[in-house]
CSV table of C-alpha atoms in Angstrom, one decimal:
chain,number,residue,atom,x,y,z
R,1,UNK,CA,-7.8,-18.2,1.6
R,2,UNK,CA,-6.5,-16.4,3.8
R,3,UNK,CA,-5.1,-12.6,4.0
R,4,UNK,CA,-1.9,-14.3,4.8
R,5,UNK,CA,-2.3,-16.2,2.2
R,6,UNK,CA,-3.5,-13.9,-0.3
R,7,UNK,CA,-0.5,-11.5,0.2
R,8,UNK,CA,2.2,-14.0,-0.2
R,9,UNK,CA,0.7,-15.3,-3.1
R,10,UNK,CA,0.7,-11.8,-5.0
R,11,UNK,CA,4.1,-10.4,-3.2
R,12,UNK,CA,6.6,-9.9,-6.2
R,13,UNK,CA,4.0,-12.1,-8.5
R,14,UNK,CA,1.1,-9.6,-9.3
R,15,UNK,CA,-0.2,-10.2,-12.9
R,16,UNK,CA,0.4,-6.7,-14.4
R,17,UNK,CA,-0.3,-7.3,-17.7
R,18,UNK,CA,-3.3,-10.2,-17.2
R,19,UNK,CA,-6.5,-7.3,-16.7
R,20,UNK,CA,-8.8,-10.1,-15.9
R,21,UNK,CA,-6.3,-11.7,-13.1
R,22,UNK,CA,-5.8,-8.4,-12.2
R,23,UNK,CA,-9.4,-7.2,-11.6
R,24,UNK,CA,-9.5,-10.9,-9.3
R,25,UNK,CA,-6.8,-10.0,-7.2
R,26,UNK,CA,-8.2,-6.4,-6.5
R,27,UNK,CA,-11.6,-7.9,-5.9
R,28,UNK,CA,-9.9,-10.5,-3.7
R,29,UNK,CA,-8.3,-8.3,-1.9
R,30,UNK,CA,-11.5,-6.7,-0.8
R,31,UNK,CA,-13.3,-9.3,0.3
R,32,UNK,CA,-10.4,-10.7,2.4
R,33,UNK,CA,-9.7,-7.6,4.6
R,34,UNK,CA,-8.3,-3.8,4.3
R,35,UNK,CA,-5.0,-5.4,4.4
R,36,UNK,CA,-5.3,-7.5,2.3
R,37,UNK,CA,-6.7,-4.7,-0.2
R,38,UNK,CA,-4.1,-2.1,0.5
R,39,UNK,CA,-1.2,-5.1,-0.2
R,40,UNK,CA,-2.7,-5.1,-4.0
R,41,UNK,CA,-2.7,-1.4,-4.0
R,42,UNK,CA,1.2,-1.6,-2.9
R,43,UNK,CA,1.6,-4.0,-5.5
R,44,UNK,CA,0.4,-1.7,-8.6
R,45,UNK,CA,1.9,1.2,-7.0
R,46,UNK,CA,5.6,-0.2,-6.4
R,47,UNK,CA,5.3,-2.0,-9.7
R,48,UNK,CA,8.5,-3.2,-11.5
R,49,UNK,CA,9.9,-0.1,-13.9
R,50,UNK,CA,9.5,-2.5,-16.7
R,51,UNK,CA,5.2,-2.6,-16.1
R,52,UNK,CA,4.2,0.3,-18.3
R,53,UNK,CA,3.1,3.7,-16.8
R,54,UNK,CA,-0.7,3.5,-18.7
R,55,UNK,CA,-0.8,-0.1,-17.1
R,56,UNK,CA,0.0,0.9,-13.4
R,57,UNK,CA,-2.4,3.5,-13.7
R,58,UNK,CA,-5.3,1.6,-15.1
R,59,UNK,CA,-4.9,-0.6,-12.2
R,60,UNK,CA,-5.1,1.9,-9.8
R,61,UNK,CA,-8.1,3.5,-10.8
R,62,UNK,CA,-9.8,-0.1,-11.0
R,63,UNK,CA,-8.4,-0.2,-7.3
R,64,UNK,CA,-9.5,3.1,-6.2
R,65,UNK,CA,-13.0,2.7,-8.0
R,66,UNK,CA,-15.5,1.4,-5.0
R,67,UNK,CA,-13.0,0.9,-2.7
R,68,UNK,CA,-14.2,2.5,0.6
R,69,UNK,CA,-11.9,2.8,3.8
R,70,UNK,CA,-11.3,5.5,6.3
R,71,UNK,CA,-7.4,5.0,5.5
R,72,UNK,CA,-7.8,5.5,1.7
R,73,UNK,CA,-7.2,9.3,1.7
R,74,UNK,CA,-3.9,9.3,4.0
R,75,UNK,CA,-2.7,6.3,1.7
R,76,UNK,CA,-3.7,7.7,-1.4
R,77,UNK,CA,-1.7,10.9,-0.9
R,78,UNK,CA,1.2,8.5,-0.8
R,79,UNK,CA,0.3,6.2,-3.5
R,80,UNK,CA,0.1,8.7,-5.8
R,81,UNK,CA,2.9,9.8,-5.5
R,82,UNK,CA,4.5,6.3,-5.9
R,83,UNK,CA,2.7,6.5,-8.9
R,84,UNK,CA,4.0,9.6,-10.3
R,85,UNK,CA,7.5,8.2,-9.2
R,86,UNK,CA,7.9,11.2,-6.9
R,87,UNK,CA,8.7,11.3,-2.8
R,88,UNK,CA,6.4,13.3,-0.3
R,89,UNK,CA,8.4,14.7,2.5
R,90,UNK,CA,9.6,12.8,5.4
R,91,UNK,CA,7.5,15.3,7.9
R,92,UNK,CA,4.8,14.3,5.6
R,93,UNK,CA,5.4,10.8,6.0
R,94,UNK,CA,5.8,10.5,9.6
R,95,UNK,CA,2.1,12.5,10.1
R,96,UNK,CA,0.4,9.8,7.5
R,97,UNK,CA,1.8,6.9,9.2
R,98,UNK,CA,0.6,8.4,12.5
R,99,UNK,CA,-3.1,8.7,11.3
R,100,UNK,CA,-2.7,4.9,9.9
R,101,UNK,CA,-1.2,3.9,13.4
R,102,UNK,CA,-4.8,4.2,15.2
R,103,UNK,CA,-6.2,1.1,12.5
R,104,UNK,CA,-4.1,-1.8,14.2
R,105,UNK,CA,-2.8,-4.1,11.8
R,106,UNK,CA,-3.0,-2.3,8.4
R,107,UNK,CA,0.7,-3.1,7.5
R,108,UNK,CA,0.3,-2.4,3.9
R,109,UNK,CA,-1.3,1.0,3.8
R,110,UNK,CA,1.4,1.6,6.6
R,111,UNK,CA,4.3,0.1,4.2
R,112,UNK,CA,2.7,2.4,1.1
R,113,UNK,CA,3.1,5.4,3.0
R,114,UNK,CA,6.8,4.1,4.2
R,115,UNK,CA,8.1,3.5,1.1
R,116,UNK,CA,7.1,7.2,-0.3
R,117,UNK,CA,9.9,8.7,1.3
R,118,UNK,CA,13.1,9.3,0.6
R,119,UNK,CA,14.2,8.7,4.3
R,120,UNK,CA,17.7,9.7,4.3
R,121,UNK,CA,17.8,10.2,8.2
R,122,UNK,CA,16.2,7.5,9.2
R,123,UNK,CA,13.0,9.2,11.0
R,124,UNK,CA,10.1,7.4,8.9
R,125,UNK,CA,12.0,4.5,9.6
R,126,UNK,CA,11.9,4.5,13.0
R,127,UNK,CA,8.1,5.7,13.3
R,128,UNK,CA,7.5,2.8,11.4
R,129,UNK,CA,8.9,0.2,13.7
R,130,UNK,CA,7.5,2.0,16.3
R,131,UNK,CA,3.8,1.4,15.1
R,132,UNK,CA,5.0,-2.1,13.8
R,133,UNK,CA,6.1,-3.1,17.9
R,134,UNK,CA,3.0,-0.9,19.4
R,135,UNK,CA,0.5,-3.2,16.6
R,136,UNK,CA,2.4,-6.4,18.0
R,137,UNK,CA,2.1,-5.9,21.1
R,138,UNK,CA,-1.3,-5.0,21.1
């Protein structure tokens, strides 16, 4: 499979309440690519409001636990505060997403980071499409 693959199959179809499909996908995910890893990590993070709080954060800690990457503590900042349901600052944002923008291609730790913002102004947003053009162009 590939990670293409792979993240269109668990975009908006993550098995929340299955532990044992659950633990696949995170394993999965690891042995695919980064990206492909960080996209499960988005999914548990940005979880539907019906998936219970207990259940998102099991998931994460089976996420975090062995996962090694020199993006995991920018994102982590930012996914745990998805996970507490709170929003970092959009300063804070913007200097994350510029640490992630030197590891070409990791759209999903780049999208966790986005989406833990409440970007009213639209700055985050348009650091992110900058990095998204820069990676495509690369």
């Amino acid at each position: 499979m590939t990670e293409r693959e792979f993240i269109e199959s668990i975009d908006f179809g993550f098995p929340y309440e299955d532990k044992e499909k659950s633990m696949d996908l995170i394993a999965k995910g690891r042995a695919i690519s980064a990206n492909a890893s960080f996209m499960v990590l988005h999914e548990i993070v940005r979880a539907p409001n019906e998936v219970a709080q207990e259940t998102k954060e099991s998931l994460y800690h089976c996420w975090r636990n062995g996962f090694s990457h020199d993006l995991l503590d920018p994102v982590k900042e930012a996914a745990e505060a998805l996970l507490a349901n709170k929003f970092i600052s959009v300063t804070r944002a913007i200097g994350l997403m510029c640490e992630i923008e030197k590891y070409i291609n990791q759209y999903c730790a780049l999208s966790i980071v986005y989406f833990s913002c409440d970007d009213t102004e639209g700055l985050a947003d348009q650091k992110y499409n900058e990095i998204i053009e820069q990676w495509q162009s690369a």
